[in-house]
Structures are given as C-alpha cells and as structure tokens.
GROMACS .gro file of C-alpha atoms in nm:
model
  373
    1MET     CA    1  -1.401  -3.498  -0.221
    2ARG     CA    2  -1.366  -3.602  -0.587
    3LEU     CA    3  -1.015  -3.650  -0.727
    4ASN     CA    4  -0.925  -3.538  -1.078
    5THR     CA    5  -0.865  -3.834  -1.311
    6GLY     CA    6  -0.634  -3.630  -1.535
    7ALA     CA    7  -0.876  -3.652  -1.827
    8GLY     CA    8  -1.101  -3.362  -1.730
    9THR     CA    9  -1.330  -3.581  -1.523
   10PHE     CA   10  -1.355  -3.658  -1.154
   11GLY     CA   11  -1.369  -3.989  -0.970
   12ALA     CA   12  -1.619  -4.117  -0.717
   13ALA     CA   13  -1.692  -3.902  -0.416
   14THR     CA   14  -1.511  -3.970  -0.091
   15ILE     CA   15  -1.724  -3.864   0.205
   16TRP     CA   16  -1.567  -3.776   0.538
   17PRO     CA   17  -1.790  -3.779   0.847
   18VAL     CA   18  -1.660  -3.472   1.028
   19GLY     CA   19  -1.845  -3.519   1.355
   20THR     CA   20  -1.844  -3.146   1.421
   21CYS     CA   21  -2.112  -2.927   1.569
   22GLY     CA   22  -2.156  -2.769   1.225
   23THR     CA   23  -1.958  -2.681   0.917
   24GLY     CA   24  -1.853  -2.336   0.806
   25ASP     CA   25  -1.564  -2.224   0.586
   26LEU     CA   26  -1.350  -2.474   0.392
   27ILE     CA   27  -1.003  -2.399   0.252
   28THR     CA   28  -0.688  -2.586   0.150
   29MET     CA   29  -0.331  -2.490   0.239
   30ASP     CA   30   0.003  -2.660   0.295
   31VAL     CA   31   0.011  -2.675   0.675
   32ASP     CA   32   0.319  -2.898   0.703
   33SER     CA   33   0.536  -2.754   0.421
   34ASP     CA   34   0.554  -3.086   0.235
   35GLY     CA   35   0.434  -2.948  -0.099
   36ASP     CA   36   0.076  -3.081  -0.102
   37GLN     CA   37  -0.255  -2.928  -0.002
   38ASP     CA   38  -0.416  -3.010   0.332
   39VAL     CA   39  -0.781  -2.947   0.420
   40LEU     CA   40  -0.910  -2.708   0.689
   41LEU     CA   41  -1.269  -2.668   0.806
   42THR     CA   42  -1.421  -2.428   1.056
   43ASP     CA   43  -1.661  -2.570   1.315
   44PHE     CA   44  -1.897  -2.275   1.313
   45LEU     CA   45  -2.246  -2.315   1.170
   46GLY     CA   46  -2.505  -2.527   1.347
   47CYS     CA   47  -2.421  -2.448   1.710
   48THR     CA   48  -2.671  -2.213   1.863
   49SER     CA   49  -2.627  -2.268   2.236
   50PHE     CA   50  -2.247  -2.264   2.269
   51ASP     CA   51  -1.928  -2.170   2.090
   52SER     CA   52  -1.739  -2.425   1.880
   53PRO     CA   53  -1.394  -2.264   1.879
   54TRP     CA   54  -1.208  -2.501   1.650
   55VAL     CA   55  -1.054  -2.533   1.306
   56TRP     CA   56  -1.033  -2.896   1.195
   57ILE     CA   57  -0.729  -3.006   0.990
   58ARG     CA   58  -0.677  -3.319   0.780
   59ARG     CA   59  -0.321  -3.351   0.650
   60ASN     CA   60  -0.262  -3.484   0.300
   61ASN     CA   61  -0.064  -3.810   0.300
   62GLY     CA   62   0.056  -3.740  -0.054
   63ASP     CA   63  -0.121  -4.044  -0.200
   64ALA     CA   64  -0.478  -3.909  -0.231
   65THR     CA   65  -0.556  -4.011   0.128
   66PHE     CA   66  -0.575  -3.790   0.434
   67ALA     CA   67  -0.475  -3.840   0.797
   68ASN     CA   68  -0.715  -3.833   1.090
   69PRO     CA   69  -0.827  -3.483   1.185
   70TYR     CA   70  -0.690  -3.266   1.462
   71VAL     CA   71  -0.786  -2.915   1.573
   72ILE     CA   72  -0.658  -2.564   1.637
   73VAL     CA   73  -0.833  -2.431   1.947
   74TYR     CA   74  -0.941  -2.066   1.971
   75ASP     CA   75  -1.131  -1.864   2.229
   76THR     CA   76  -1.443  -1.818   2.013
   77SER     CA   77  -1.589  -1.969   1.696
   78PRO     CA   78  -1.397  -1.893   1.374
   79LYS     CA   79  -1.612  -1.783   1.078
   80GLU     CA   80  -1.377  -1.758   0.779
   81MET     CA   81  -1.012  -1.844   0.708
   82ALA     CA   82  -0.732  -1.718   0.483
   83ALA     CA   83  -0.383  -1.861   0.436
   84ALA     CA   84  -0.074  -1.646   0.373
   85ASP     CA   85   0.296  -1.633   0.459
   86PHE     CA   86   0.279  -1.323   0.677
   87ASN     CA   87   0.639  -1.323   0.805
   88GLY     CA   88   0.818  -1.442   0.489
   89ASP     CA   89   0.957  -1.764   0.637
   90GLY     CA   90   0.825  -1.977   0.349
   91ARG     CA   91   0.544  -2.132   0.556
   92GLN     CA   92   0.175  -2.055   0.523
   93ASP     CA   93   0.019  -1.901   0.833
   94LEU     CA   94  -0.354  -1.889   0.904
   95ALA     CA   95  -0.583  -1.590   0.960
   96THR     CA   96  -0.935  -1.635   1.098
   97ILE     CA   97  -1.215  -1.395   1.183
   98HIS     CA   98  -1.435  -1.422   1.491
   99ALA     CA   99  -1.724  -1.220   1.632
  100ASN     CA  100  -1.477  -1.010   1.830
  101GLY     CA  101  -1.193  -0.969   1.583
  102LEU     CA  102  -0.909  -1.127   1.390
  103ARG     CA  103  -0.677  -1.412   1.495
  104ILE     CA  104  -0.340  -1.512   1.344
  105VAL     CA  105  -0.161  -1.842   1.407
  106ARG     CA  106   0.193  -1.894   1.274
  107ALA     CA  107   0.287  -2.218   1.100
  108LEU     CA  108   0.567  -2.413   1.266
  109GLY     CA  109   0.632  -2.624   0.955
  110ASN     CA  110   0.530  -2.960   1.103
  111GLY     CA  111   0.154  -2.921   1.075
  112GLN     CA  112   0.130  -2.740   1.409
  113PHE     CA  113   0.074  -2.370   1.477
  114SER     CA  114   0.178  -2.120   1.742
  115PRO     CA  115  -0.084  -1.994   1.992
  116TYR     CA  116  -0.323  -1.749   1.830
  117GLU     CA  117  -0.251  -1.375   1.827
  118PRO     CA  118  -0.566  -1.165   1.881
  119HIS     CA  119  -0.619  -0.852   1.672
  120PRO     CA  120  -0.933  -0.666   1.786
  121ILE     CA  121  -1.170  -0.529   1.521
  122VAL     CA  122  -1.422  -0.276   1.654
  123ASP     CA  123  -1.695  -0.391   1.417
  124SER     CA  124  -1.811  -0.751   1.374
  125PRO     CA  125  -1.612  -0.921   1.091
  126HIS     CA  126  -1.801  -1.128   0.834
  127GLY     CA  127  -1.557  -1.151   0.541
  128LEU     CA  128  -1.178  -1.196   0.521
  129ILE     CA  129  -0.895  -1.173   0.268
  130ALA     CA  130  -0.516  -1.185   0.294
  131ALA     CA  131  -0.340  -1.009   0.005
  132ASP     CA  132  -0.061  -0.760  -0.065
  133LEU     CA  133  -0.249  -0.428  -0.068
  134SER     CA  134   0.048  -0.192  -0.033
  135GLY     CA  135   0.273  -0.340  -0.303
  136ASP     CA  136   0.562  -0.426  -0.070
  137GLY     CA  137   0.538  -0.803  -0.127
  138ALA     CA  138   0.402  -0.877   0.222
  139PRO     CA  139   0.040  -0.994   0.260
  140ASP     CA  140  -0.193  -0.761   0.447
  141VAL     CA  141  -0.536  -0.845   0.593
  142ALA     CA  142  -0.875  -0.688   0.523
  143THR     CA  143  -1.209  -0.775   0.680
  144ALA     CA  144  -1.566  -0.692   0.580
  145ASN     CA  145  -1.765  -0.597   0.888
  146ILE     CA  146  -2.107  -0.502   1.019
  147ARG     CA  147  -2.130  -0.203   1.254
  148GLY     CA  148  -2.433  -0.206   1.478
  149ALA     CA  149  -2.742  -0.350   1.312
  150TRP     CA  150  -2.697  -0.238   0.953
  151GLU     CA  151  -2.388  -0.040   0.857
  152GLY     CA  152  -2.110  -0.204   0.653
  153THR     CA  153  -1.741  -0.125   0.700
  154ILE     CA  154  -1.401  -0.254   0.584
  155SER     CA  155  -1.104  -0.282   0.821
  156ILE     CA  156  -0.748  -0.306   0.685
  157CYS     CA  157  -0.448  -0.426   0.888
  158MET     CA  158  -0.119  -0.353   0.711
  159ASN     CA  159   0.180  -0.586   0.739
  160ASP     CA  160   0.494  -0.401   0.851
  161GLY     CA  161   0.711  -0.639   0.645
  162SER     CA  162   0.817  -0.853   0.941
  163GLY     CA  163   0.481  -1.027   0.975
  164ALA     CA  164   0.338  -0.796   1.241
  165LEU     CA  165  -0.002  -0.646   1.158
  166GLY     CA  166  -0.079  -0.284   1.239
  167ALA     CA  167  -0.394  -0.147   1.400
  168PRO     CA  168  -0.698  -0.167   1.172
  169VAL     CA  169  -0.788   0.130   0.953
  170THR     CA  170  -1.164   0.136   0.893
  171ILE     CA  171  -1.349   0.250   0.580
  172ARG     CA  172  -1.719   0.328   0.619
  173SER     CA  173  -1.975   0.271   0.344
  174ALA     CA  174  -2.046   0.576   0.131
  175PHE     CA  175  -2.397   0.460   0.042
  176SER     CA  176  -2.703   0.332   0.224
  177THR     CA  177  -2.633   0.191   0.567
  178SER     CA  178  -2.884  -0.086   0.496
  179VAL     CA  179  -2.618  -0.324   0.372
  180SER     CA  180  -2.651  -0.607   0.624
  181PRO     CA  181  -2.552  -0.877   0.593
  182ILE     CA  182  -2.216  -0.808   0.433
  183GLY     CA  183  -2.098  -1.073   0.191
  184GLN     CA  184  -1.766  -1.145   0.027
  185LEU     CA  185  -1.458  -0.927   0.013
  186VAL     CA  186  -1.223  -0.971  -0.286
  187ALA     CA  187  -0.891  -0.806  -0.381
  188GLU     CA  188  -0.820  -0.773  -0.755
  189ASP     CA  189  -0.659  -0.518  -0.988
  190ALA     CA  190  -0.984  -0.375  -1.123
  191ASP     CA  191  -0.837  -0.067  -1.292
  192LEU     CA  192  -0.521  -0.229  -1.435
  193ASP     CA  193  -0.280   0.003  -1.257
  194GLY     CA  194  -0.071  -0.274  -1.095
  195ASP     CA  195  -0.218  -0.276  -0.743
  196ARG     CA  196  -0.508  -0.458  -0.584
  197ASP     CA  197  -0.839  -0.286  -0.535
  198LEU     CA  198  -1.109  -0.403  -0.294
  199MET     CA  199  -1.453  -0.523  -0.398
  200LEU     CA  200  -1.723  -0.577  -0.138
  201MET     CA  201  -2.051  -0.758  -0.200
  202SER     CA  202  -2.355  -0.660   0.003
  203TYR     CA  203  -2.658  -0.887   0.029
  204GLY     CA  204  -2.890  -0.622   0.171
  205GLY     CA  205  -2.760  -0.345  -0.055
  206GLN     CA  206  -2.788  -0.570  -0.364
  207ASP     CA  207  -2.459  -0.434  -0.494
  208ILE     CA  208  -2.083  -0.460  -0.523
  209LEU     CA  209  -1.874  -0.165  -0.405
  210VAL     CA  210  -1.535  -0.111  -0.570
  211TYR     CA  211  -1.271   0.070  -0.362
  212GLU     CA  212  -0.970   0.194  -0.562
  213ASN     CA  213  -0.620   0.143  -0.423
  214ASP     CA  214  -0.402   0.455  -0.432
  215GLY     CA  215  -0.088   0.239  -0.464
  216ASN     CA  216   0.010   0.266  -0.099
  217GLY     CA  217  -0.272   0.067   0.059
  218GLY     CA  218  -0.513   0.359   0.089
  219PHE     CA  219  -0.861   0.314  -0.057
  220ALA     CA  220  -1.135   0.539  -0.191
  221LEU     CA  221  -1.472   0.437  -0.326
  222GLN     CA  222  -1.467   0.428  -0.706
  223ARG     CA  223  -1.815   0.309  -0.790
  224ARG     CA  224  -2.121   0.115  -0.679
  225TYR     CA  225  -2.251  -0.162  -0.907
  226VAL     CA  226  -2.612  -0.268  -0.844
  227ILE     CA  227  -2.635  -0.636  -0.940
  228GLY     CA  228  -2.981  -0.753  -0.830
  229ALA     CA  229  -3.171  -0.896  -0.538
  230ALA     CA  230  -3.013  -1.131  -0.286
  231PRO     CA  231  -2.655  -1.174  -0.418
  232SER     CA  232  -2.494  -1.476  -0.252
  233ASP     CA  233  -2.158  -1.521  -0.429
  234PHE     CA  234  -1.940  -1.333  -0.678
  235ARG     CA  235  -1.616  -1.365  -0.871
  236CYS     CA  236  -1.381  -1.113  -1.032
  237LEU     CA  237  -1.253  -1.265  -1.357
  238ASP     CA  238  -1.202  -1.171  -1.720
  239PHE     CA  239  -1.522  -1.333  -1.850
  240THR     CA  240  -1.513  -1.150  -2.185
  241GLY     CA  241  -1.145  -1.196  -2.278
  242ASP     CA  242  -1.070  -0.825  -2.316
  243GLY     CA  243  -0.800  -0.816  -2.047
  244ARG     CA  244  -1.016  -0.639  -1.791
  245VAL     CA  245  -1.170  -0.766  -1.469
  246ASP     CA  246  -1.544  -0.833  -1.487
  247LEU     CA  247  -1.782  -0.894  -1.195
  248GLY     CA  248  -1.993  -1.210  -1.200
  249ALA     CA  249  -2.251  -1.267  -0.928
  250VAL     CA  250  -2.509  -1.529  -0.831
  251ILE     CA  251  -2.834  -1.355  -0.738
  252GLY     CA  252  -3.182  -1.460  -0.632
  253LEU     CA  253  -3.328  -1.657  -0.345
  254PRO     CA  254  -3.582  -1.924  -0.446
  255PRO     CA  255  -3.849  -2.012  -0.366
  256ALA     CA  256  -3.936  -1.655  -0.264
  257ASN     CA  257  -4.013  -1.551  -0.626
  258LEU     CA  258  -3.652  -1.438  -0.675
  259ASN     CA  259  -3.526  -1.655  -0.958
  260ARG     CA  260  -3.166  -1.757  -0.911
  261ARG     CA  261  -2.934  -1.654  -1.195
  262PHE     CA  262  -2.580  -1.546  -1.282
  263VAL     CA  263  -2.515  -1.188  -1.392
  264VAL     CA  264  -2.198  -1.030  -1.530
  265ALA     CA  265  -2.099  -0.664  -1.511
  266GLY     CA  266  -1.860  -0.562  -1.792
  267GLY     CA  267  -1.494  -0.476  -1.731
  268ILE     CA  268  -1.433  -0.206  -1.474
  269GLN     CA  269  -1.143   0.026  -1.542
  270ARG     CA  270  -1.034   0.384  -1.499
  271ASP     CA  271  -1.048   0.622  -1.789
  272PRO     CA  272  -0.755   0.508  -2.009
  273ALA     CA  273  -0.587   0.847  -1.969
  274ASP     CA  274  -0.545   0.774  -1.599
  275VAL     CA  275  -0.336   0.460  -1.650
  276GLN     CA  276  -0.109   0.569  -1.934
  277THR     CA  277   0.256   0.627  -1.844
  278PRO     CA  278   0.546   0.722  -2.073
  279GLY     CA  279   0.744   0.405  -2.008
  280ILE     CA  280   0.493   0.125  -2.070
  281ARG     CA  281   0.184   0.082  -2.283
  282SER     CA  282  -0.158   0.146  -2.133
  283GLY     CA  283  -0.477  -0.058  -2.106
  284SER     CA  284  -0.488  -0.436  -2.132
  285GLN     CA  285  -0.155  -0.444  -2.320
  286LEU     CA  286   0.054  -0.321  -2.028
  287LEU     CA  287   0.177  -0.676  -1.970
  288THR     CA  288   0.050  -0.965  -2.178
  289ALA     CA  289   0.076  -1.340  -2.119
  290SER     CA  290   0.141  -1.405  -2.488
  291GLY     CA  291   0.236  -1.770  -2.439
  292ALA     CA  292   0.023  -2.057  -2.315
  293ASN     CA  293  -0.202  -1.955  -2.025
  294PRO     CA  294  -0.296  -2.175  -1.842
  295PHE     CA  295   0.047  -2.336  -1.881
  296ARG     CA  296   0.238  -2.632  -1.740
  297ASP     CA  297   0.608  -2.597  -1.829
  298PHE     CA  298   0.652  -2.275  -2.026
  299THR     CA  299   0.484  -1.943  -2.097
  300GLU     CA  300   0.589  -1.604  -2.229
  301LEU     CA  301   0.518  -1.249  -2.115
  302THR     CA  302   0.549  -0.951  -2.350
  303PHE     CA  303   0.561  -0.576  -2.288
  304SER     CA  304   0.715  -0.264  -2.438
  305THR     CA  305   0.919   0.030  -2.310
  306SER     CA  306   0.931   0.371  -2.479
  307ALA     CA  307   1.275   0.455  -2.339
  308ARG     CA  308   1.574   0.286  -2.179
  309ALA     CA  309   1.471   0.192  -1.825
  310ASN     CA  310   1.538  -0.032  -1.526
  311VAL     CA  311   1.280  -0.313  -1.539
  312ARG     CA  312   1.184  -0.575  -1.282
  313LEU     CA  313   0.942  -0.858  -1.365
  314THR     CA  314   0.834  -1.076  -1.074
  315VAL     CA  315   0.576  -1.346  -1.000
  316HIS     CA  316   0.358  -1.341  -0.687
  317ASP     CA  317   0.122  -1.595  -0.533
  318VAL     CA  318  -0.238  -1.512  -0.439
  319SER     CA  319  -0.130  -1.382  -0.099
  320GLY     CA  320   0.104  -1.129  -0.265
  321ARG     CA  321   0.428  -1.308  -0.173
  322GLU     CA  322   0.704  -1.280  -0.434
  323VAL     CA  323   0.788  -1.633  -0.551
  324ALA     CA  324   1.002  -1.577  -0.863
  325VAL     CA  325   1.205  -1.307  -1.037
  326LEU     CA  326   1.192  -1.335  -1.417
  327LEU     CA  327   1.383  -1.016  -1.499
  328ASP     CA  328   1.576  -0.753  -1.305
  329GLY     CA  329   1.789  -0.527  -1.521
  330THR     CA  330   1.805  -0.247  -1.777
  331LEU     CA  331   1.627  -0.266  -2.113
  332GLY     CA  332   1.627  -0.035  -2.412
  333MET     CA  333   1.325   0.104  -2.594
  334GLY     CA  334   1.109  -0.147  -2.781
  335GLU     CA  335   0.915  -0.472  -2.752
  336HIS     CA  336   1.036  -0.734  -2.506
  337ALA     CA  337   0.950  -1.098  -2.433
  338VAL     CA  338   1.038  -1.287  -2.113
  339SER     CA  339   0.979  -1.656  -2.055
  340GLY     CA  340   0.858  -1.827  -1.736
  341ASP     CA  341   0.889  -2.195  -1.648
  342GLY     CA  342   0.670  -2.221  -1.338
  343ARG     CA  343   0.964  -2.245  -1.099
  344SER     CA  344   1.051  -2.047  -0.787
  345ARG     CA  345   1.363  -1.845  -0.718
  346SER     CA  346   1.524  -2.157  -0.571
  347GLY     CA  347   1.445  -2.362  -0.883
  348ASP     CA  348   1.163  -2.564  -0.727
  349ARG     CA  349   0.844  -2.616  -0.924
  350LEU     CA  350   0.564  -2.395  -0.795
  351PRO     CA  351   0.232  -2.551  -0.690
  352ALA     CA  352  -0.048  -2.538  -0.946
  353GLY     CA  353  -0.267  -2.233  -0.904
  354VAL     CA  354  -0.320  -1.867  -0.992
  355TYR     CA  355  -0.026  -1.626  -0.988
  356LEU     CA  356   0.024  -1.258  -1.069
  357ALA     CA  357   0.313  -1.140  -1.287
  358ARG     CA  358   0.411  -0.784  -1.193
  359LEU     CA  359   0.614  -0.551  -1.416
  360SER     CA  360   0.781  -0.254  -1.242
  361THR     CA  361   0.961   0.037  -1.409
  362PRO     CA  362   1.054   0.384  -1.278
  363VAL     CA  363   0.735   0.522  -1.434
  364GLY     CA  364   0.477   0.266  -1.328
  365THR     CA  365   0.366  -0.092  -1.276
  366ALA     CA  366   0.154  -0.341  -1.467
  367SER     CA  367   0.029  -0.692  -1.398
  368ALA     CA  368  -0.098  -1.004  -1.573
  369ARG     CA  369  -0.268  -1.313  -1.432
  370LEU     CA  370  -0.100  -1.651  -1.487
  371VAL     CA  371  -0.253  -1.993  -1.428
  372LEU     CA  372  -0.007  -2.278  -1.364
  373MET     CA  373  -0.142  -2.630  -1.413
   0.00000   0.00000   0.00000
C-alpha cells in the first residue's frame, strides 16, 4: 500500500505479509461503519489441492495503519467480491461468488457479518457486480458465468427492496459459444437513457458484449464490440470528453507474439432519436455537471425543461443507493441550475469517490457522473 501525500504523489510502499494460501480479489469497503475504508482480500488463487474458504479483513485504524487481519469463513473458496447496502440500513454488506453460486453476508456495523446466505447459480460464476439495475434505488446483483466448457451467460438477481434477492434470471450469449473464460462484468449507462446497461468482456471471444437495460431490469443484447486478442481488463469511461461512455481495454498476452496494448472503442449510444423526450434535452446535455468535476466542496448541475414539470434530482453511490436529494419539486420551462455540496441527506460529508446524479421527470430520466475528492 502507498498512501497519497496530498501533492499528487505517493509515499513509500507498506508491504503486508498475508500468510494466505494465495491471493485473489482485493476491494475496500467500510466494514465497521466508522467512515474509513477497510481492506478485504479473498484467499483463492494458489491452492490446488484444497479449498481456502476465507475472506481476510484488515480494519482501518483511521491513522493510516491497519489492525491485524481476521476472516469471514465460507463453505467454498470465494472468487470475487462486491460491497453494497442491500437492505438499506446504512451499512455495506458483502457479496461473493463461488464455484457453486453467490453468497451474501450482512454487515452488523461492528466489523462483523451475519452467517452467509447461499444463492445458487446454475452456471459457474466468474464475474460479479452489485448495482441498481431496475432503477428503484436498491442494489441488485449480476454475475458473469460459464456454462459447461465454453458457453457464457449472465445471471441477474433482483433486490425486492427489502434486501432479499430473487431467483436468478439468466441471459445466454447471442454469439459464439466459444467465449471461455468470461472476464469482467460492468454496469454503466452506455446509451444515456438514465439506467445502467451491462457490459461483459470475453477473453476467448475477444470482445465486449453490451446488453441494453429496458428500464425495468430487463436486458437485450445491443451490440458486440470486437476489441482484439486476449483482453484481460477493461473500463467504461468518457475517454474523449464528449459525454458518452467509451470502452477501453487492455489486450495482448506477451510473450506469445501478442503485443500488449490499450485500445479504446468510441462512445456507444442509441440513435439520438431514441433518447429524446419532450421534457428534457437529449444526448450528452440531458444533465450536465457544469461546475467543478471532480469537486471537493461545491459543484453545479444544469438541465432544461420544455414545460412545467415535477422534477427530482438525486445522488446515488456506485451501488445504486440514494445518498442525497438535491431537488424535489415543480419547475417551469427553461434552463435550471442546482448546486451540490458533497453531503448526504443527513448533512454528513460523503466519502470521496464516484457518484451518479439522476434527474427524473414525468417524461424521462437522465444521469451525470460526479467525482467527489
């Protein structure tokens, strides 16, 4: 670990001997609800003769040091993790995927978790996300899977709003079944219609598949983007500054004559006619972070309405949980500007990170990404 000096540089590395059978996924989350980020590590890779069914946790002491590790014990080895407040109690819970399905443990607020809840997935999960896919403010879960030897699938478990996850709904690949192994699964608003679409990277298929959200958590394949041999990692960001989500991927596998490089696919979006609505502007100007972004203490969001309408402007964290309400009322026709100060509904300062501002009117929704420093 290297700590930020505050001047855009990082200090000397602190190395932790983990003493595990092997290391797998690494994430940070606030396990004890004290406002700082703790470190979690799966004990997965490196064990070939037996399971290593643990997630290791090191709690942040709040002074750039970390406490001794302790573990969450499962029945089988966890592969990947995702943190989200599934039941809306203000505490981050933990989702993990295993060879035989999904597990959820509920945060108790003191660094400990409830016993795991098993959620079977028919196919073998290899990728995991927790995000609000239905637009109800509650984080859902999606997994990228391998069926049999080669076929790729996606399984989606919807949150009923109370924190309970429904039975998985599975989407099968519409293209070649030779997509093993499946890589990352990402949820982003690719077509700028206010909901999160799913993007799945396939190592064997050498592509990224984009599945369009219908606004209710249903998905249909929009397009396949071939990105090159041996993709190992990808990000969905606005690389070109045009307000649209681009796909950036690391490809290649040296030294096997596949030179490693970074490729970017231009912004992916519906035809503009599909996203226009009479109440709010279309395209990248639906909702604009016109103030500082990234920001520390203040930013401004602008939008327009073509008629008098009820408008709600909210801020959501990366799991989809609503953390702030910036506007909830009736506005007349015209241009509007709303300020945000990086604070929650209760007035507490939000943790630094990426947030999504969501504008809702009777005729549609729009979103803009915010980065709080």
